[in-house]
Amino acid sequence: MRNLPVELAQKILVQTAVDADSLKQVGLVSRFYAALVFAQVRFAHAHVVHQMDLLCLDRADDGAPAASTALTSNWAALPISYKTVLVSMHCTLRIILDPAPSAATLSAAESLTVVHEIHTYFDFLHFNETAPALFLILCEMGHADAVLYLMQAANTNAENARLSESAVEDPQADTGKSEVPYRLDYSAGLGLCSEQGHTSLVEQLLKQPDVDPTQNESYCLRMASENGHEQVVALLVQDARADANAVDNAAIRFAARSGHARIVQILLRDTRCDARALNSYALVWASRKGHCDTVRVLINANSVNVSADDDAAFRAACEYGHVHVAQFLLQTGAVDPSADMDYAIKWACRNGHEQVVRLLLGDPRVDPTADFNYPIRWAAEKGNMPVIKLLAHDSRISFQALPVAVRWASRAQQTHIVNYLVDTFGLYDLLE
């Protein structure tokens, strides 16, 4: 095979499977074939197209392409020329390859090489079709050099098209040029970079005059806030175009829910941000999730209504067992621990949060007998022994409540609760 003419050798080589092992064997035959297989995008393109035809990767009746794993098996070990072709086809032909080559783990250096090879090898029209999708993929991956290459190419193409258009005196004249500049969706790219925390790219994209940080209801700021990308959030709120109060101030609510206290601080500096939105739901989320630092930031900044929605934040902290949050909220003096028919102690007992129950029992405003002794009944049914011990020895719990607790525990087959209450309080007649 080493002595075959190049054209004939190529016709033979395209019959081999597109996988790393087969290509490696071909490369071992000779240095010439190694260079052909591993370096030339032209041959890789012909090879992949031929294999696609053999695999019948035609579009289905509904217009969706067929799926195949054959072309991307052992993706990481494929030569960069083949990665270039497969990524290009994934972006332009909507070929569904599993795993999708665009989502594979290309290194930043490989991404730059792929972009350069696509720009160099393929014709202008093909590159124009590839660039927009490839741009978004690279934004999500955070490969800054490759993204900037595409942006520069887009600017160059736009300038060339402008000069070409101005040089045509006759509007009907055929200049032989079909080079229409492609458009990159900078706003969508900004959203992806913000979501993934690619700070340097966010900074570059914000410099583009046609980027819109408010696209998709300020998706970029909302996702950066939720995912904890502090530097990205700082860049976005410094931009007058960003909208910190979009979707009922979702950015600060998401940041509070995820416990990103420093991001909450950054957002609060923006006068457009209102942490009181939706009955101070940012505080409710932070309390429910147990993010005490975030709760402190919100309250110390005097940015929320601590008792909003019938003390929803305090009730959430107790229900989900976050004693430090509940304690801090109590110390503000702005909450009523008995709000909503003693919701806090009922749900703390039901969910077995011993430390929260202990905290609540220490407040005279709390009624552990609320709702016909709901706390001890549900603690018994759920088998929460530490809570049962706290309640059973509280002076406010009447002796008449204990037999009820025994029956609820018995019904739920919580034998240890039944035995404890019967033995401790002499309720043996209930066993007869």
Coordinates of C-alpha atoms in Angstrom, one line a residue:
M1 CA 0.0 0.0 0.0
R2 CA 3.0 2.3 0.6
N3 CA 3.7 2.3 -3.2
L4 CA 0.2 3.1 -4.3
P5 CA -0.7 6.4 -6.0
V6 CA -2.1 8.9 -3.6
E7 CA -5.5 9.0 -5.2
L8 CA -5.9 5.2 -5.1
A9 CA -4.6 5.1 -1.5
Q10 CA -7.2 7.6 -0.5
K11 CA -10.0 5.6 -2.1
I12 CA -8.9 2.6 -0.1
L13 CA -8.4 4.5 3.1
V14 CA -11.9 6.0 3.1
Q15 CA -13.3 2.5 3.4
T16 CA -11.9 2.1 6.9
A17 CA -14.0 3.0 9.9
V18 CA -13.6 6.4 11.5
D19 CA -12.3 5.4 14.8
A20 CA -9.0 6.1 16.6
D21 CA -7.7 2.5 16.5
S22 CA -8.2 2.1 12.7
L23 CA -6.7 5.5 12.0
K24 CA -3.7 4.6 14.2
Q25 CA -3.1 1.4 12.3
V26 CA -3.2 3.4 9.0
G27 CA -0.7 5.9 10.4
L28 CA 1.7 3.2 11.3
V29 CA 2.0 2.1 7.7
S30 CA 4.1 5.0 6.7
R31 CA 4.9 8.6 7.5
F32 CA 3.2 9.7 4.3
Y33 CA -0.1 8.1 5.3
A34 CA 0.3 9.3 8.8
A35 CA 0.5 12.9 7.5
L36 CA -2.5 12.3 5.2
V37 CA -4.7 10.9 8.0
F38 CA -3.6 13.0 10.9
A39 CA -3.0 16.4 9.4
Q40 CA -5.2 17.0 6.3
V41 CA -8.7 18.2 6.9
R42 CA -9.4 17.6 3.2
F43 CA -8.9 13.9 3.6
A44 CA -10.7 13.7 6.9
H45 CA -13.7 15.5 5.3
A46 CA -13.8 13.0 2.4
H47 CA -13.4 10.1 4.8
V48 CA -16.2 11.2 7.2
V49 CA -18.6 12.0 4.3
H50 CA -18.0 8.6 2.8
Q51 CA -18.6 6.8 6.1
M52 CA -21.8 8.9 6.7
D53 CA -23.0 7.6 3.3
L54 CA -22.2 4.0 4.3
L55 CA -23.9 4.4 7.6
C56 CA -27.0 5.9 5.9
L57 CA -27.0 9.0 8.1
D58 CA -29.9 10.4 6.2
R59 CA -32.6 12.7 7.6
A60 CA -35.7 11.0 8.9
D61 CA -39.2 11.7 7.5
D62 CA -39.7 14.4 10.2
G63 CA -36.6 16.2 9.1
A64 CA -34.6 15.1 12.1
P65 CA -31.2 13.4 11.3
A66 CA -30.5 9.8 12.2
A67 CA -28.3 9.1 15.2
S68 CA -25.1 7.1 15.3
T69 CA -22.3 6.4 17.7
A70 CA -20.0 5.0 15.0
L71 CA -18.5 8.3 14.0
T72 CA -17.7 9.5 17.5
S73 CA -16.5 6.3 19.3
N74 CA -13.3 7.0 21.2
W75 CA -13.8 10.7 20.4
A76 CA -10.9 11.9 22.6
A77 CA -8.3 9.9 20.6
L78 CA -9.4 11.1 17.2
P79 CA -7.0 13.3 15.2
I80 CA -7.7 17.0 15.3
S81 CA -8.5 17.0 11.6
Y82 CA -11.4 14.6 12.2
K83 CA -12.6 16.5 15.2
T84 CA -12.7 19.6 13.0
V85 CA -14.9 17.9 10.4
L86 CA -17.2 16.3 12.9
V87 CA -17.7 19.5 14.9
S88 CA -18.4 21.4 11.7
M89 CA -21.0 18.8 10.5
H90 CA -22.6 18.8 13.9
C91 CA -23.1 22.6 13.7
T92 CA -24.2 22.8 10.1
L93 CA -26.0 19.6 9.1
R94 CA -27.6 19.0 12.5
I95 CA -26.3 15.4 12.4
I96 CA -27.1 13.9 15.8
L97 CA -23.9 12.1 16.9
D98 CA -23.8 10.5 20.3
P99 CA -21.9 11.7 22.1
A100 CA -22.2 15.0 20.3
P101 CA -18.8 16.1 19.2
S102 CA -19.5 19.7 20.0
A103 CA -20.1 18.7 23.7
A104 CA -17.0 16.6 23.9
T105 CA -14.1 17.6 26.0
L106 CA -12.1 19.6 23.6
S107 CA -9.2 21.5 25.3
A108 CA -9.0 25.2 24.8
A109 CA -6.1 24.7 22.4
E110 CA -8.0 22.1 20.4
S111 CA -11.0 24.4 20.1
L112 CA -8.8 27.2 18.7
T113 CA -7.3 24.8 16.2
V114 CA -10.7 23.5 15.2
V115 CA -12.0 27.0 14.6
H116 CA -8.9 28.0 12.6
E117 CA -9.1 24.8 10.5
I118 CA -12.8 25.3 9.7
H119 CA -12.2 28.9 8.8
T120 CA -9.2 28.0 6.6
Y121 CA -10.4 24.8 4.9
F122 CA -14.1 25.2 4.3
D123 CA -15.6 27.7 1.9
F124 CA -17.0 31.0 3.1
L125 CA -20.6 29.9 3.0
H126 CA -19.9 26.7 5.0
F127 CA -18.0 28.7 7.6
N128 CA -20.8 31.2 7.8
E129 CA -23.2 28.3 8.5
T130 CA -20.9 26.8 11.1
A131 CA -19.8 29.9 13.0
P132 CA -23.0 30.9 14.9
A133 CA -23.6 27.5 16.4
L134 CA -19.9 26.9 17.1
F135 CA -19.7 30.3 18.8
L136 CA -22.4 29.3 21.3
I137 CA -20.8 26.0 22.0
L138 CA -17.4 27.6 22.7
C139 CA -19.0 30.3 24.9
E140 CA -20.5 27.5 27.0
M141 CA -17.1 25.8 27.2
G142 CA -15.4 29.0 28.1
H143 CA -12.6 28.7 25.4
A144 CA -11.8 32.4 25.2
D145 CA -9.2 32.3 22.4
A146 CA -11.5 30.4 20.1
V147 CA -14.4 32.7 20.8
L148 CA -12.4 35.8 20.2
Y149 CA -11.1 34.3 16.9
L150 CA -14.7 33.9 15.8
M151 CA -15.6 37.4 16.9
Q152 CA -12.6 38.8 15.0
A153 CA -13.5 36.8 11.9
A154 CA -17.1 38.1 12.1
N155 CA -15.9 41.7 12.3
T156 CA -13.5 41.2 9.4
N157 CA -16.2 39.6 7.3
A158 CA -18.6 42.4 8.1
E159 CA -16.0 45.0 7.1
N160 CA -15.1 43.2 3.9
A161 CA -18.8 43.0 3.0
R162 CA -19.3 46.7 3.7
L163 CA -16.4 47.7 1.5
S164 CA -17.5 45.3 -1.3
E165 CA -21.0 46.7 -1.2
S166 CA -19.7 50.3 -1.4
A167 CA -17.5 49.5 -4.3
V168 CA -20.4 48.3 -6.5
E169 CA -21.6 51.2 -8.5
D170 CA -24.3 49.3 -10.4
P171 CA -26.7 47.6 -8.0
Q172 CA -27.5 45.0 -10.6
A173 CA -23.9 44.2 -11.2
D174 CA -22.6 40.7 -10.5
T175 CA -19.4 41.0 -8.5
G176 CA -19.1 37.2 -8.2
K177 CA -19.1 37.5 -4.4
S178 CA -21.7 35.9 -2.1
E179 CA -19.8 36.7 1.1
V180 CA -22.6 37.9 3.3
P181 CA -21.3 38.4 6.9
Y182 CA -22.5 35.9 9.4
R183 CA -24.0 37.2 12.7
L184 CA -23.0 35.9 16.1
D185 CA -25.7 36.0 18.8
Y186 CA -23.7 37.9 21.4
S187 CA -26.6 38.1 23.7
A188 CA -27.1 34.3 23.8
G189 CA -23.3 33.9 24.2
L190 CA -23.4 36.3 27.1
G191 CA -26.1 34.2 28.7
L192 CA -24.1 31.0 28.4
C193 CA -20.8 32.5 29.6
S194 CA -22.6 34.1 32.6
E195 CA -24.3 30.8 33.5
Q196 CA -20.9 29.0 33.4
G197 CA -18.9 31.8 35.1
H198 CA -16.5 32.6 32.3
T199 CA -15.6 36.1 33.5
S200 CA -13.2 37.1 30.8
L201 CA -15.6 36.3 28.1
V202 CA -18.4 38.1 29.8
E203 CA -16.2 41.2 30.0
Q204 CA -15.4 40.9 26.2
L205 CA -19.0 40.3 25.2
L206 CA -20.3 43.3 27.2
K207 CA -18.1 45.5 25.0
Q208 CA -20.1 44.5 21.9
P209 CA -22.5 47.3 21.0
D210 CA -25.3 45.0 20.0
V211 CA -25.2 42.7 23.0
D212 CA -28.3 42.8 25.2
P213 CA -27.9 41.7 28.8
T214 CA -31.6 41.8 29.3
Q215 CA -32.3 39.1 26.7
N216 CA -34.6 36.3 27.9
E217 CA -35.6 38.3 31.0
S218 CA -32.0 39.0 32.0
Y219 CA -31.1 35.3 31.9
C220 CA -27.4 36.1 32.2
L221 CA -27.8 37.9 35.6
R222 CA -30.3 35.4 37.0
M223 CA -28.1 32.4 36.2
A224 CA -24.8 34.0 37.3
S225 CA -26.5 34.8 40.6
E226 CA -27.9 31.4 41.1
N227 CA -24.7 29.6 40.2
G228 CA -22.5 31.8 42.5
H229 CA -20.4 33.5 39.9
E230 CA -19.5 36.6 41.9
Q231 CA -17.2 38.4 39.4
V232 CA -19.7 37.9 36.6
V233 CA -22.5 39.3 38.7
A234 CA -20.3 42.3 39.6
L235 CA -19.6 43.0 35.9
L236 CA -23.3 42.7 34.9
V237 CA -24.7 45.0 37.6
Q238 CA -22.1 47.6 36.6
D239 CA -23.6 47.6 33.1
A240 CA -26.6 50.0 33.0
R241 CA -28.3 47.7 30.5
A242 CA -28.5 44.9 33.0
D243 CA -31.9 44.5 34.8
A244 CA -31.5 43.4 38.4
N245 CA -35.2 43.4 39.0
A246 CA -36.3 41.2 36.1
V247 CA -38.8 38.5 36.8
D248 CA -39.8 39.9 40.2
N249 CA -36.1 40.3 41.2
A250 CA -35.3 36.7 40.4
A251 CA -31.5 37.4 40.6
I252 CA -31.5 38.1 44.3
R253 CA -34.0 35.4 45.1
F254 CA -31.9 32.8 43.3
A255 CA -28.7 34.0 45.0
A256 CA -30.4 33.9 48.4
R257 CA -31.8 30.4 47.7
S258 CA -28.4 29.1 46.8
G259 CA -26.7 30.8 49.8
H260 CA -24.4 33.2 47.9
A261 CA -24.2 35.9 50.5
R262 CA -21.6 38.0 48.7
I263 CA -23.6 38.0 45.5
V264 CA -26.6 39.2 47.6
Q265 CA -24.5 42.0 48.9
I266 CA -23.5 43.0 45.3
L267 CA -27.1 42.9 44.1
L268 CA -28.3 45.0 47.1
R269 CA -25.9 47.8 46.0
D270 CA -28.0 48.1 42.8
T271 CA -30.8 50.5 43.4
R272 CA -33.0 48.6 40.9
C273 CA -32.9 45.5 43.0
D274 CA -35.7 45.0 45.5
A275 CA -35.3 42.2 48.0
R276 CA -38.8 42.8 49.3
A277 CA -40.3 41.5 46.1
L278 CA -42.9 38.7 46.4
N279 CA -43.3 39.3 50.2
S280 CA -39.5 39.3 50.8
Y281 CA -39.2 35.8 49.2
A282 CA -35.4 36.1 49.1
L283 CA -35.4 35.9 52.9
V284 CA -37.9 33.0 52.9
W285 CA -35.7 31.0 50.5
A286 CA -32.5 31.7 52.4
S287 CA -34.2 30.7 55.7
R288 CA -35.7 27.6 54.2
K289 CA -32.3 26.5 52.9
G290 CA -30.5 27.4 56.2
H291 CA -28.2 30.0 54.7
C292 CA -27.6 32.0 57.9
D293 CA -25.0 34.3 56.4
T294 CA -27.4 35.2 53.6
V295 CA -30.2 35.8 56.1
R296 CA -27.9 38.1 58.1
V297 CA -26.9 40.1 55.0
L298 CA -30.5 40.6 54.0
I299 CA -31.7 41.7 57.4
N300 CA -28.6 43.8 58.3
A301 CA -29.1 45.7 55.1
N302 CA -32.6 46.5 56.1
S303 CA -33.7 45.3 52.7
V304 CA -36.5 42.9 53.6
N305 CA -39.6 42.6 55.8
V306 CA -38.6 40.0 58.4
S307 CA -42.2 39.3 59.3
A308 CA -43.6 39.2 55.8
D309 CA -46.4 36.7 54.9
D310 CA -47.2 35.8 58.5
D311 CA -43.5 35.3 59.4
A312 CA -42.9 32.9 56.5
A313 CA -39.2 33.1 56.8
F314 CA -39.2 32.1 60.5
R315 CA -41.8 29.3 59.9
A316 CA -39.7 28.0 57.0
A317 CA -36.5 27.9 59.1
C318 CA -38.3 25.9 61.9
E319 CA -40.0 23.6 59.5
Y320 CA -36.7 22.6 57.9
G321 CA -34.7 22.4 61.1
H322 CA -32.4 25.4 60.7
V323 CA -32.0 26.3 64.4
H324 CA -29.4 29.0 63.9
V325 CA -31.5 30.8 61.3
A326 CA -34.6 30.6 63.6
Q327 CA -32.6 31.9 66.5
F328 CA -31.2 34.8 64.6
L329 CA -34.7 35.7 63.3
L330 CA -36.1 35.6 66.9
Q331 CA -33.3 37.9 68.0
T332 CA -34.5 40.6 65.6
G333 CA -37.6 40.9 67.7
A334 CA -39.7 41.2 64.5
V335 CA -41.2 37.8 64.4
D336 CA -44.0 36.0 66.2
P337 CA -43.0 32.4 66.9
S338 CA -46.7 31.5 67.3
A339 CA -47.7 32.8 63.8
D340 CA -50.2 30.9 61.7
M341 CA -51.6 28.9 64.6
D342 CA -48.2 27.9 65.9
Y343 CA -47.1 26.6 62.6
A344 CA -43.4 26.6 63.6
I345 CA -43.6 24.2 66.5
K346 CA -46.1 21.9 64.8
W347 CA -43.9 21.4 61.8
A348 CA -40.7 21.3 63.8
C349 CA -42.2 18.5 66.0
R350 CA -43.6 16.6 63.0
N351 CA -40.2 16.7 61.2
G352 CA -38.2 15.8 64.3
H353 CA -36.1 18.9 64.7
E354 CA -35.1 18.6 68.3
Q355 CA -33.0 21.8 68.6
V356 CA -35.7 23.9 67.0
V357 CA -38.3 22.4 69.3
R358 CA -36.1 23.2 72.3
L359 CA -35.7 26.8 71.1
L360 CA -39.4 27.2 70.6
L361 CA -40.4 25.7 73.9
G362 CA -38.2 28.3 75.5
D363 CA -40.5 31.1 74.2
P364 CA -43.6 31.7 76.3
R365 CA -45.5 32.8 73.2
V366 CA -45.4 29.3 71.7
D367 CA -48.2 26.9 72.5
P368 CA -47.1 23.3 72.4
T369 CA -50.7 22.2 72.8
A370 CA -51.9 24.0 69.7
D371 CA -54.4 22.4 67.4
F372 CA -55.5 19.8 69.9
N373 CA -52.0 18.8 70.8
Y374 CA -50.8 18.5 67.2
P375 CA -47.1 18.7 68.1
I376 CA -47.0 15.6 70.4
R377 CA -49.4 13.7 68.2
W378 CA -47.4 14.0 65.1
A379 CA -44.1 13.6 66.9
A380 CA -45.5 10.3 68.2
E381 CA -46.7 9.1 64.8
K382 CA -43.3 10.0 63.2
G383 CA -41.4 8.2 66.0
N384 CA -39.3 11.3 67.0
M385 CA -38.1 10.2 70.4
P386 CA -36.0 13.3 71.3
V387 CA -39.0 15.5 70.5
I388 CA -41.4 13.3 72.4
K389 CA -39.2 13.6 75.5
L390 CA -39.1 17.4 75.3
L391 CA -42.8 17.7 74.9
A392 CA -43.9 15.0 77.4
H393 CA -42.0 16.8 80.2
D394 CA -43.2 20.3 79.3
S395 CA -45.5 21.6 82.0
R396 CA -47.9 23.0 79.4
I397 CA -48.7 19.5 78.0
S398 CA -51.6 18.1 79.9
F399 CA -51.6 14.5 81.1
Q400 CA -54.7 13.9 79.0
A401 CA -52.5 14.5 75.8
L402 CA -50.3 11.5 76.6
P403 CA -52.8 8.7 75.9
V404 CA -53.6 10.4 72.6
A405 CA -50.0 10.3 71.7
V406 CA -49.8 6.7 72.6
R407 CA -52.6 5.8 70.3
W408 CA -51.1 7.8 67.4
A409 CA -47.7 6.0 68.0
S410 CA -49.4 2.6 68.2
R411 CA -51.3 3.2 65.0
A412 CA -48.1 4.0 63.2
Q413 CA -46.3 1.0 64.8
Q414 CA -43.8 3.3 66.6
T415 CA -43.3 0.7 69.4
H416 CA -40.4 2.5 71.0
I417 CA -42.6 5.6 71.5
V418 CA -45.5 3.6 72.9
N419 CA -43.1 1.8 75.4
Y420 CA -41.5 5.0 76.5
L421 CA -44.7 6.8 77.2
V422 CA -46.4 3.8 78.9
D423 CA -43.4 3.1 81.1
T424 CA -42.5 6.7 82.0
F425 CA -46.0 7.8 82.8
G426 CA -47.6 4.6 84.0
L427 CA -50.1 4.3 81.1
Y428 CA -50.4 0.5 81.4
D429 CA -54.1 0.5 81.2
L430 CA -53.8 1.5 77.6
L431 CA -52.2 -1.8 76.8
E432 CA -55.0 -3.9 78.1

